[in-house]
Short mmCIF file of C-alpha atoms in Angstrom, two decimals:
data_model
loop_
_atom_site.label_atom_id
_atom_site.label_comp_id
_atom_site.label_asym_id
_atom_site.label_seq_id
_atom_site.Cartn_x
_atom_site.Cartn_y
_atom_site.Cartn_z
CA MET I 1290 137.14 96.42 132.51
CA ILE I 1291 138.97 93.57 134.18
CA VAL I 1292 136.36 91.36 135.80
CA ALA I 1293 137.26 89.47 138.95
CA GLU I 1294 135.48 87.29 141.48
CA LYS I 1295 136.02 87.08 145.19
CA LYS I 1296 138.01 84.06 146.30
CA PRO I 1297 136.28 81.80 148.82
CA VAL I 1298 137.10 83.02 152.31
CA GLU I 1299 138.39 79.55 153.27
CA GLU I 1300 141.10 79.83 150.63
CA ILE I 1301 142.06 83.28 151.86
CA ILE I 1302 142.20 82.09 155.49
CA ASP I 1303 144.51 79.33 154.40
CA TYR I 1304 146.92 81.93 152.99
CA VAL I 1305 146.91 84.29 155.95
CA LYS I 1306 146.15 82.20 159.05
CA ASP I 1307 149.69 82.32 160.42
CA PHE I 1308 150.26 86.06 160.17
CA LYS I 1309 149.81 88.58 162.96
CA LYS I 1310 149.53 91.87 161.09
CA LEU I 1311 147.62 92.04 157.84
CA LEU I 1312 146.87 94.77 155.38
CA ILE I 1313 143.89 94.22 153.12
CA ALA I 1314 144.34 96.40 150.07
CA GLY I 1315 141.45 97.13 147.73
CA CYS I 1316 141.56 98.87 144.39
CA ASN I 1317 139.27 101.64 143.25
CA GLU I 1318 139.20 100.66 139.60
CA CYS I 1319 137.81 97.61 137.80
CA VAL I 1320 137.42 95.40 140.86
CA THR I 1321 135.37 98.11 142.54
CA VAL I 1322 133.04 98.31 139.56
CA CYS I 1323 132.60 94.54 139.46
CA GLU I 1324 132.17 94.48 143.23
CA ALA I 1325 134.97 92.05 143.97
CA GLY I 1326 137.78 94.11 145.45
CA GLY I 1327 136.73 97.66 146.21
CA LYS I 1328 136.38 99.46 149.54
CA LYS I 1329 133.15 97.65 150.35
CA GLU I 1330 134.62 94.19 149.73
CA VAL I 1331 137.75 95.10 151.71
CA GLY I 1332 135.50 95.92 154.69
CA ILE I 1333 133.48 92.71 154.35
CA LEU I 1334 136.58 90.54 154.08
CA ALA I 1335 138.23 92.31 157.02
CA SER I 1336 135.16 91.60 159.17
CA ALA I 1337 135.06 87.96 158.12
CA LEU I 1338 138.74 87.49 158.96
CA ARG I 1339 138.43 89.30 162.30
CA MET I 1340 135.54 86.98 163.15
CA TYR I 1341 137.57 83.95 162.15
CA PHE I 1342 140.63 84.95 164.19
CA LEU I 1343 138.43 85.81 167.19
CA ASN I 1344 136.83 82.37 167.06
CA GLU I 1345 140.25 80.80 166.81
CA GLY I 1346 141.42 82.80 169.79
CA LYS I 1347 144.14 84.45 167.73
CA LYS I 1348 145.12 88.06 168.06
CA VAL I 1349 145.59 89.41 164.58
CA GLU I 1350 145.69 93.03 163.59
CA ILE I 1351 143.92 93.77 160.33
CA ASP I 1352 144.10 97.15 158.60
CA GLU I 1353 142.19 98.23 155.55
CA VAL I 1354 143.14 100.47 152.66
CA THR I 1355 141.75 101.03 149.19
CA LEU I 1356 144.10 102.55 146.67
CA GLU I 1357 143.07 104.51 143.63
CA ARG I 1358 144.87 101.88 141.50
CA GLN I 1359 147.26 99.07 142.21
CA CYS I 1360 148.63 99.03 138.68
CA ASP I 1361 150.36 102.40 139.03
CA HIS I 1362 153.55 103.28 140.93
CA GLU I 1363 152.09 106.54 142.12
CA TYR I 1364 149.24 105.04 144.11
CA LEU I 1365 151.15 102.04 145.38
CA GLU I 1366 153.72 104.47 146.82
CA GLU I 1367 151.03 105.75 149.20
CA ILE I 1368 151.57 102.77 151.52
CA ARG I 1369 155.36 102.74 151.43
CA ASP I 1370 155.71 104.44 154.80
CA ARG I 1371 153.70 101.78 156.60
CA ILE I 1372 154.21 98.61 154.57
CA ASP I 1373 156.87 97.36 156.99
CA LYS I 1374 154.31 97.24 159.77
CA TYR I 1375 152.63 94.26 158.12
CA ASP I 1376 153.54 90.58 157.93
CA ALA I 1377 151.55 90.23 154.72
CA VAL I 1378 149.29 92.03 152.28
CA LEU I 1379 146.07 90.62 150.96
CA SER I 1380 145.44 92.41 147.68
CA LEU I 1381 141.94 92.49 146.28
CA ALA I 1382 143.15 93.98 143.01
CA CYS I 1383 143.27 92.01 139.78
CA GLY I 1384 146.31 89.84 139.05
CA VAL I 1385 148.07 92.90 137.67
CA GLY I 1386 147.68 94.83 140.90
CA VAL I 1387 148.71 91.88 143.05
CA GLN I 1388 151.90 91.47 141.04
CA PHE I 1389 152.72 95.15 140.98
CA MET I 1390 152.30 95.23 144.74
CA ALA I 1391 154.61 92.22 145.07
CA GLU I 1392 157.21 93.79 142.77
CA LYS I 1393 157.18 97.03 144.66
CA TYR I 1394 157.29 95.57 148.17
CA PHE I 1395 159.70 92.81 147.47
CA SER I 1396 160.14 91.52 151.02
CA THR I 1397 156.46 91.55 151.99
CA PRO I 1398 154.35 88.47 151.23
CA VAL I 1399 151.39 89.40 149.02
CA PHE I 1400 148.38 87.15 148.46
CA PRO I 1401 145.51 87.45 145.99
CA GLY I 1402 142.03 87.92 147.36
CA VAL I 1403 140.23 87.61 144.04
CA ASN I 1404 140.34 85.43 140.97
CA THR I 1405 140.91 87.58 137.91
CA CYS I 1406 138.51 86.30 135.28
CA PHE I 1407 138.44 88.22 132.02
CA LEU I 1408 138.10 91.52 130.16
CA GLY I 1409 134.40 92.10 130.11
CA ALA I 1410 131.39 94.29 130.53
CA ALA I 1411 128.47 94.50 132.93
CA GLU I 1412 125.54 93.08 131.00
CA GLU I 1413 123.20 93.94 133.83
CA ARG I 1414 123.55 94.35 137.56
CA GLY I 1415 125.41 91.34 138.89
CA VAL I 1416 126.14 89.86 135.46
CA TRP I 1417 129.46 90.34 133.72
CA SER I 1418 130.58 88.67 130.53
CA GLU I 1419 133.72 88.41 128.49
CA ARG I 1420 134.30 90.64 125.48
CA CYS I 1421 138.03 90.69 124.79
CA GLN I 1422 141.08 88.44 125.08
CA ALA I 1423 143.60 91.14 124.30
CA CYS I 1424 144.96 89.32 121.27
CA GLY I 1425 146.88 92.41 120.28
CA GLN I 1426 145.51 92.63 116.74
CA CYS I 1427 141.89 93.71 116.80
CA ILE I 1428 139.61 92.25 114.12
CA LEU I 1429 136.33 93.79 115.28
CA GLY I 1430 136.22 95.84 112.08
CA GLU I 1431 135.86 92.59 110.12
CA THR I 1432 133.42 90.89 112.45
CA ALA I 1433 130.70 93.50 112.79
CA GLY I 1434 131.93 94.61 116.19
CA ILE I 1435 131.58 91.19 117.83
CA CYS I 1436 134.72 89.32 118.82
CA PRO I 1437 134.82 85.63 117.88
CA ILE I 1438 138.11 85.14 119.69
CA SER I 1439 136.69 85.97 123.09
CA ARG I 1440 133.08 84.96 122.47
CA CYS I 1441 133.26 81.76 120.41
CA ALA I 1442 134.19 78.73 122.53
CA LYS I 1443 136.46 77.58 119.68
CA ARG I 1444 137.61 81.10 118.79
CA LEU I 1445 136.71 80.32 115.18
CA LEU I 1446 137.62 83.08 112.75
CA ASN I 1447 135.38 81.47 110.15
CA GLY I 1448 132.38 80.29 112.11
CA PRO I 1449 129.84 79.26 113.11
CA CYS I 1450 130.58 75.60 113.71
CA GLY I 1451 128.00 72.88 113.22
CA GLY I 1452 127.02 73.08 116.87
CA SER I 1453 125.28 76.47 116.72
CA THR I 1454 121.67 75.85 117.69
CA LYS I 1455 118.91 78.44 117.92
CA GLY I 1456 121.47 81.17 118.46
CA LYS I 1457 123.23 79.36 121.28
CA CYS I 1458 126.62 77.73 121.66
CA GLU I 1459 126.99 73.94 121.67
CA ILE I 1460 128.74 73.98 125.01
CA ASN I 1461 126.11 75.89 126.94
CA LYS I 1462 122.52 76.78 126.14
CA ASP I 1463 122.87 80.04 128.07
CA LEU I 1464 125.77 81.19 125.93
CA ASP I 1465 125.10 83.15 122.76
CA CYS I 1466 126.74 81.81 119.62
CA ALA I 1467 129.17 84.59 118.71
CA TRP I 1468 128.80 83.82 115.03
CA GLN I 1469 125.03 84.08 115.23
CA LEU I 1470 125.55 87.54 116.74
CA ILE I 1471 128.04 88.45 114.01
CA ILE I 1472 125.68 87.31 111.27
CA ASP I 1473 122.73 89.14 112.83
CA ARG I 1474 124.73 92.34 112.96
CA LEU I 1475 126.20 91.95 109.47
CA LYS I 1476 122.60 91.70 108.28
CA GLU I 1477 121.63 94.79 110.23
CA LEU I 1478 124.52 96.67 108.62
CA ASN I 1479 123.63 95.34 105.14
CA ARG I 1480 126.98 93.60 105.05
CA LEU I 1481 125.95 89.93 104.99
CA ASP I 1482 127.99 89.45 101.79
CA ASP I 1483 131.07 89.99 103.95
CA TYR I 1484 130.30 86.68 105.64
CA GLU I 1485 131.82 84.90 102.65
CA LYS I 1486 135.17 86.61 102.99
CA ILE I 1487 137.58 84.06 104.41
CA MET I 1488 139.36 85.32 107.46
CA PRO I 1489 143.04 84.40 107.01
CA ILE I 1490 145.08 82.37 109.46
CA LYS I 1491 145.76 84.64 112.39
CA ASP I 1492 149.13 85.83 113.55
CA TRP I 1493 148.94 84.89 117.23
CA SER I 1494 152.37 86.30 118.01
CA THR I 1495 150.74 89.47 119.36
CA GLU I 1496 148.74 87.30 121.77
CA ARG I 1497 149.92 85.30 124.78
CA ALA I 1498 151.50 82.85 122.34
CA GLY I 1499 154.21 85.37 121.47
CA GLY I 1500 155.41 85.57 125.05
CA PRO I 1501 154.79 88.26 127.67
CA ARG I 1502 153.94 91.50 125.93
CA LYS I 1503 155.04 95.06 126.39
CA VAL I 1504 153.93 98.35 124.87
CA VAL I 1505 156.59 101.04 124.66
CA ARG I 1506 155.42 104.47 123.55
CA GLU I 1507 158.35 106.78 122.95
CA ASP I 1508 155.98 109.68 122.34
CA VAL I 1509 154.64 109.59 125.87
CA ARG I 1510 157.76 108.56 127.77
CA LEU I 1511 159.29 111.06 130.13
CA MET L 126 136.32 66.60 86.60
CA SER L 127 139.90 65.40 86.32
CA THR L 128 141.65 63.96 89.32
CA LYS L 129 144.44 65.68 91.20
CA THR L 130 145.46 62.95 93.60
CA PRO L 131 145.84 59.16 93.66
CA SER L 132 142.75 58.95 95.91
CA LYS L 133 140.42 56.13 94.93
CA LEU L 134 137.53 58.14 96.36
CA GLU L 135 138.38 61.01 94.05
CA LYS L 136 138.64 58.68 91.05
CA ILE L 137 135.26 57.11 91.76
CA LEU L 138 133.57 60.49 92.11
CA SER L 139 135.37 61.86 89.10
CA ALA L 140 134.20 58.90 87.00
CA GLY L 141 130.63 59.83 87.87
CA HIS L 142 129.86 56.97 90.25
CA MET L 143 127.89 57.42 93.43
CA ALA L 144 130.53 57.11 96.15
CA VAL L 145 129.99 55.27 99.41
CA THR L 146 132.07 56.02 102.45
CA SER L 147 131.72 54.99 106.04
CA GLU L 148 133.51 55.66 109.26
CA CYS L 149 135.02 53.82 112.18
CA GLY L 150 135.71 55.22 115.59
CA PRO L 151 139.07 54.11 117.00
CA PRO L 152 139.16 52.24 120.31
CA ARG L 153 139.83 53.59 123.77
CA GLY L 154 142.93 51.49 123.98
CA SER L 155 145.75 50.27 121.81
CA ASP L 156 144.33 47.08 120.32
CA SER L 157 144.54 47.60 116.57
CA GLU L 158 142.14 44.71 116.01
CA ASP L 159 139.33 46.92 117.24
CA ILE L 160 139.87 48.95 114.08
CA THR L 161 140.76 46.22 111.63
CA LYS L 162 137.77 44.06 112.64
CA LYS L 163 135.37 46.92 111.97
CA ALA L 164 137.05 47.70 108.68
CA GLU L 165 136.92 44.04 107.69
CA MET L 166 133.14 44.07 108.03
CA ILE L 167 132.65 46.94 105.61
CA LYS L 168 135.67 47.13 103.35
CA ASN L 169 134.03 45.48 100.35
CA HIS L 170 130.99 47.73 100.55
CA VAL L 171 132.59 51.16 100.76
CA ASP L 172 135.17 53.13 98.80
CA ALA L 173 136.91 54.71 101.75
CA ILE L 174 136.65 54.64 105.53
CA ASN L 175 136.91 57.75 107.68
CA ILE L 176 138.71 57.43 110.95
CA THR L 177 137.42 59.89 113.48
CA ASP L 178 139.80 62.12 115.42
CA ASN L 179 138.97 61.86 119.12
CA GLN L 180 135.30 62.39 118.33
CA THR L 181 133.18 64.09 120.97
CA SER L 182 136.52 64.99 122.56
CA VAL L 183 136.89 61.57 124.15
CA THR L 184 140.51 60.40 124.12
CA ARG L 185 141.06 57.48 121.77
CA LEU L 186 143.70 55.80 119.65
CA CYS L 187 144.79 58.43 117.15
CA SER L 188 143.27 58.80 113.73
CA LEU L 189 146.59 58.72 111.92
CA ALA L 190 147.72 55.42 113.43
CA SER L 191 144.29 53.93 112.76
CA CYS L 192 144.47 55.06 109.14
CA ILE L 193 147.83 53.32 108.82
CA HIS L 194 146.26 50.08 110.08
CA LEU L 195 143.60 50.42 107.36
CA LYS L 196 146.19 51.19 104.73
CA LYS L 197 148.12 48.05 105.72
CA MET L 198 145.04 45.94 105.10
CA GLY L 199 144.50 47.50 101.68
CA VAL L 200 141.60 49.73 102.67
CA GLU L 201 141.52 53.39 101.65
CA PRO L 202 141.39 55.58 104.73
CA THR L 203 140.15 59.15 105.15
CA LEU L 204 142.10 60.88 107.87
CA GLN L 205 139.82 63.06 109.96
CA MET L 206 141.75 65.93 111.46
CA VAL L 207 140.41 68.43 113.98
CA THR L 208 142.06 71.73 114.81
CA ARG L 209 141.08 71.51 118.47
CA ASP L 210 144.12 69.66 119.75
CA ARG L 211 147.07 70.69 117.59
CA ASN L 212 148.64 73.92 116.46
CA ARG L 213 149.78 74.59 112.92
CA ILE L 214 153.13 72.92 113.50
CA ALA L 215 151.55 69.68 114.68
CA LEU L 216 148.83 69.72 112.02
CA GLN L 217 151.31 70.13 109.17
CA SER L 218 153.55 67.53 110.74
CA ASP L 219 150.72 65.00 110.98
CA ILE L 220 149.67 65.74 107.39
CA LEU L 221 153.20 64.89 106.29
CA GLY L 222 153.14 61.80 108.50
CA ALA L 223 149.95 60.68 106.79
CA ALA L 224 151.39 61.51 103.38
CA SER L 225 154.43 59.37 104.15
CA PHE L 226 152.05 56.40 104.41
CA ASP L 227 150.29 57.45 101.19
CA ILE L 228 147.06 58.40 102.88
CA TYR L 229 145.18 60.19 100.15
CA ASN L 230 142.04 61.60 101.79
CA ILE L 231 141.68 64.09 104.59
CA LEU L 232 138.62 65.55 106.26
CA CYS L 233 139.23 68.98 107.78
CA LEU L 234 137.21 69.72 110.91
CA SER L 235 137.27 72.08 113.83
CA GLY L 236 136.21 69.35 116.29
CA ASP L 237 133.77 69.19 119.16
CA HIS L 238 134.60 71.37 122.13
CA GLN L 239 136.57 69.51 124.80
CA ASN L 240 133.77 70.24 127.21
CA PHE L 241 131.92 67.18 125.84
CA GLY L 242 134.70 64.70 126.42
CA ASP L 243 136.81 63.05 129.08
CA CYS L 244 139.16 66.02 129.53
CA PRO L 245 136.87 69.02 130.01
CA GLN L 246 139.60 70.72 132.04
CA GLY L 247 142.07 70.59 129.17
CA GLN L 248 143.17 73.42 126.92
CA ASN L 249 141.96 73.70 123.39
CA VAL L 250 144.18 74.98 120.64
CA PHE L 251 142.20 76.24 117.64
CA ASP L 252 145.29 77.93 116.25
CA ILE L 253 143.48 77.66 112.92
CA ASP L 254 139.91 76.69 112.06
CA SER L 255 138.50 74.08 109.69
CA ILE L 256 138.34 76.44 106.72
CA GLN L 257 141.94 77.50 107.29
CA LEU L 258 142.93 73.81 107.58
CA ILE L 259 141.43 73.25 104.12
CA GLN L 260 143.60 76.12 102.85
CA THR L 261 146.61 74.65 104.62
CA VAL L 262 146.30 71.22 103.02
CA ARG L 263 145.68 72.74 99.59
CA GLN L 264 148.74 74.95 99.92
CA MET L 265 150.89 72.04 101.05
CA ARG L 266 149.62 69.89 98.18
CA ASP L 267 149.30 72.36 95.30
CA GLU L 268 152.13 74.74 96.02
CA GLY L 269 154.32 72.26 97.83
CA LYS L 270 154.87 74.80 100.56
CA PHE L 271 154.55 74.89 104.30
CA LEU L 272 152.51 77.67 105.91
CA GLY L 273 155.83 79.28 106.75
CA GLY L 274 156.65 79.43 103.04
CA ASP L 275 159.41 76.80 102.84
CA ASP L 276 159.31 74.08 100.21
CA ILE L 277 158.07 70.61 101.07
CA ASN L 278 160.03 67.68 99.75
CA ARG L 279 157.42 65.21 98.36
CA PRO L 280 154.28 67.22 99.14
CA PRO L 281 151.14 65.43 100.38
CA GLN L 282 148.75 64.21 97.71
CA MET L 283 145.44 64.44 99.47
CA PHE L 284 141.87 64.74 98.28
CA VAL L 285 140.56 67.43 100.60
CA GLY L 286 137.23 67.10 102.35
CA ALA L 287 135.22 68.88 104.98
CA ALA L 288 131.96 68.52 106.81
CA ALA L 289 128.82 70.53 106.27
CA ASN L 290 125.88 70.70 108.60
CA PRO L 291 122.76 71.89 106.76
CA PHE L 292 120.83 71.71 110.04
CA ALA L 293 122.83 73.97 112.29
CA ASP L 294 121.82 77.57 112.78
CA PRO L 295 121.57 80.11 111.32
CA PHE L 296 120.20 78.27 108.26
CA GLU L 297 120.59 81.27 105.97
CA ILE L 298 124.38 81.07 106.03
CA ARG L 299 124.60 77.31 105.64
CA VAL L 300 124.93 77.53 101.85
CA PRO L 301 127.22 80.60 102.01
CA ARG L 302 129.31 78.60 104.48
CA LEU L 303 129.56 75.77 101.95
CA ALA L 304 130.62 78.35 99.36
CA LYS L 305 133.25 79.57 101.77
CA LYS L 306 134.66 76.07 102.20
CA ILE L 307 134.71 75.66 98.42
CA ALA L 308 136.54 78.97 98.07
CA ALA L 309 139.05 77.68 100.62
CA GLY L 310 139.65 74.70 98.35
CA VAL L 311 137.51 71.84 99.62
CA GLU L 312 136.88 69.08 97.09
CA PHE L 313 134.40 66.81 98.83
CA ILE L 314 131.84 67.27 101.56
CA GLN L 315 130.38 64.76 103.99
CA THR L 316 127.25 66.13 105.62
CA GLN L 317 125.87 65.81 109.09
CA CYS L 318 123.41 62.89 109.53
CA ILE L 319 120.26 63.63 107.57
CA TYR L 320 116.87 62.92 109.10
CA ASN L 321 115.06 66.10 108.06
CA LEU L 322 114.94 65.38 104.35
CA GLU L 323 112.96 68.48 103.40
CA LYS L 324 115.49 70.76 105.05
CA PHE L 325 118.38 68.91 103.45
CA GLU L 326 116.73 69.12 100.03
CA LEU L 327 116.18 72.85 100.48
CA TRP L 328 119.84 73.32 101.38
CA MET L 329 120.86 71.20 98.41
CA LYS L 330 118.61 73.19 96.09
CA GLN L 331 120.07 76.47 97.28
CA ALA L 332 123.55 75.03 96.77
CA CYS L 333 122.63 73.93 93.24
CA ASP L 334 121.09 77.32 92.47
CA ARG L 335 124.52 78.79 93.12
CA GLY L 336 126.19 76.06 91.06
CA LEU L 337 128.07 74.80 94.10
CA HIS L 338 127.21 71.17 93.30
CA GLU L 339 129.48 71.45 90.28
CA LYS L 340 132.40 72.65 92.34
CA VAL L 341 132.39 70.06 95.12
CA TYR L 342 131.28 66.45 95.56
CA ILE L 343 128.61 66.26 98.22
CA LEU L 344 128.18 62.99 100.07
CA ALA L 345 124.98 62.85 102.09
CA GLY L 346 125.53 61.65 105.65
CA VAL L 347 123.24 59.01 107.14
CA THR L 348 123.19 57.21 110.48
CA PRO L 349 120.75 54.39 111.18
CA PHE L 350 118.98 54.48 114.52
CA LYS L 351 119.44 51.38 116.64
CA SER L 352 116.49 52.22 118.85
CA ALA L 353 113.83 54.83 119.60
CA GLY L 354 115.98 55.85 122.57
CA MET L 355 118.86 56.69 120.26
CA ALA L 356 116.53 58.77 118.05
CA LYS L 357 115.37 60.74 121.08
CA TYR L 358 118.91 61.16 122.32
CA MET L 359 120.09 62.46 118.95
CA LYS L 360 117.12 64.79 118.77
CA ASN L 361 117.50 66.26 122.22
CA ARG L 362 121.13 65.93 123.18
CA VAL L 363 123.36 66.16 120.14
CA PRO L 364 124.12 69.75 119.11
CA GLY L 365 123.37 70.61 115.51
CA MET L 366 121.25 67.48 114.94
CA ASP L 367 117.79 67.79 113.41
CA VAL L 368 115.56 64.77 114.02
CA PRO L 369 111.94 65.56 113.13
CA ASP L 370 109.18 64.40 115.46
CA ASP L 371 107.66 62.05 112.90
CA VAL L 372 110.95 60.13 112.66
CA VAL L 373 111.07 59.69 116.45
CA LYS L 374 107.40 58.69 116.35
CA ARG L 375 108.04 56.12 113.67
CA MET L 376 110.86 54.57 115.71
CA SER L 377 108.77 54.60 118.89
CA GLY L 378 105.80 53.15 117.06
CA VAL L 379 107.34 49.72 116.53
CA PRO L 380 108.01 47.13 119.25
CA LYS L 381 111.45 47.33 120.83
CA GLU L 382 112.67 44.13 119.18
CA ASN L 383 111.89 45.55 115.73
CA GLN L 384 113.28 49.04 116.26
CA ALA L 385 116.75 48.25 114.94
CA GLU L 386 115.21 46.92 111.74
CA GLU L 387 113.05 50.01 111.47
CA GLY L 388 116.13 52.18 111.91
CA ILE L 389 117.79 50.40 108.98
CA ASN L 390 114.60 50.78 106.93
CA ILE L 391 114.54 54.54 107.53
CA CYS L 392 118.20 54.76 106.55
CA VAL L 393 117.62 52.77 103.36
CA GLU L 394 114.60 54.89 102.42
CA THR L 395 116.61 58.05 103.08
CA ILE L 396 119.39 56.96 100.74
CA GLN L 397 116.90 55.90 98.07
CA ARG L 398 115.21 59.27 98.16
CA LEU L 399 118.42 61.29 98.30
CA LYS L 400 119.94 59.36 95.38
CA GLU L 401 117.51 61.27 93.20
CA VAL L 402 118.38 64.69 94.61
CA GLU L 403 120.43 66.89 92.30
CA GLY L 404 123.94 67.44 93.58
CA VAL L 405 124.12 64.36 95.82
CA LYS L 406 127.16 62.45 94.62
CA GLY L 407 127.32 59.73 97.19
CA PHE L 408 126.68 58.67 100.75
CA HIS L 409 128.60 58.71 103.97
CA ILE L 410 127.18 55.98 106.18
CA MET L 411 127.99 56.51 109.82
CA ALA L 412 126.75 53.38 111.55
CA ILE L 413 127.92 54.16 115.06
CA GLU L 414 129.25 50.96 116.67
CA TRP L 415 127.02 49.13 114.20
CA GLU L 416 129.41 48.66 111.31
CA ASP L 417 128.09 45.16 110.57
CA LYS L 418 124.91 46.74 109.21
CA VAL L 419 126.70 48.81 106.57
CA PRO L 420 126.82 46.00 103.95
CA GLU L 421 123.06 45.45 104.26
CA ILE L 422 122.36 49.18 103.81
CA VAL L 423 124.67 49.39 100.79
CA GLU L 424 123.17 46.30 99.19
CA ARG L 425 119.55 47.25 99.79
CA THR L 426 120.09 50.67 98.23
CA GLY L 427 121.57 49.27 95.04
CA LEU L 428 125.00 50.71 95.74
CA TYR L 429 126.68 47.30 95.66
CA PRO L 430 128.97 46.16 94.13
CA ARG L 431 131.34 49.07 94.43
CA PRO L 432 133.13 50.20 91.28
CA ASP L 433 136.45 48.45 90.73
CA ILE L 434 138.79 51.42 90.45
CA SER L 435 142.16 51.57 92.05
#
């Protein structure tokens, strides 16, 4: 999923302090799962802002909504009939949702309520970690199912570097060395000989480096 | 082994001599004398001098310019090049830049993460890694072709080196990793600083068992301790460094004013022991901001005078 973190409320106040009618829009997908921008967080943020405006002696109307997804026309359309009531929208979706909202409601200011962090998984309750950088050319088949691009601090395709110590990364003792994980799993799969295969220079053109990306699937287009 | 480049370091190794290299860190400023003074102290005692490339990710005068200063004073430089800061365009471009000044040695590294340095908020590049940089230089030299496939007019003639750290984890792939670098085309290796001699000798033995010592020249890396504090710092703070307790104890066991001398003694003893280890073809003496001690170390270990090969 896309993992996000709540923005500090001070930063959000700075965005919205001069508006009179606000819509806080949550998203029922990834940001709900990672507890940063779902219905619950929409409610908490709305309360915090109401408290702030009350203390400031400002009369601000704050409505709440949580859409099934903010990255889909269909669900964003659900607020079309009332979007004009608001001076601004505070979207708690990931950066994708925020932008799709802004594209759709071109004349309404839209602000982000979360920082979109990475593509990751929930390791345990309250702990999420990165697993994928969407490079567009998956190599997990070569690396025993562990991604060195997202999990090695130097994204080394032929690691580990000389800084791998007791299974941990040189930049942070709490961070697993991706290449230690790869080697451990290659061993488990009786494939340690594969370690000596040199991974060729990567074509990064399918990654961010190649410019903004698009997938067009003729077979599923209407 | 026959030589493939005009590198003096390659010629010395190829002739069967124990090679001696050292390194200088460039200054945090633009005064070239900071480099040339250090080089002056050691130039008669070593075959080539590495110039580090923004080591520990602290911004410094660039390795290439520093190498040119060495070249101008008649010293053979080894250009250290990390893949952290430059993409494949810039790396190839700098290799050609170095080749245009007839710099004949290159050390291919990935580089410390920028987190350690003065720009922890900067981007890193890592378009390619150290093993792929080895392949890149070999392709440019041997095939005379850029990564993109076009021909290079006057290809670089560089003796290609890399680092090896026998002490990083996991140990079991440290020899396979060396084999991987050899398969990529590396011709000489400079190792991480050796303090744990037993572990180094085990690594070396495993490398010899696979015949790797006949495919690459391995220069054993040594760094003298200036003080017990430095030994402790290296032990506890420097990633991938293996300083056994008895070495720290030995440094701490002598009075402060004699610790520097003890550090040199340990370094000399290390070289003397490793000279006898099969597969060790020379030494890389990294006397960090202590270059003036290099001549003493080289002389006391019987590695002076240096062979007169040009």
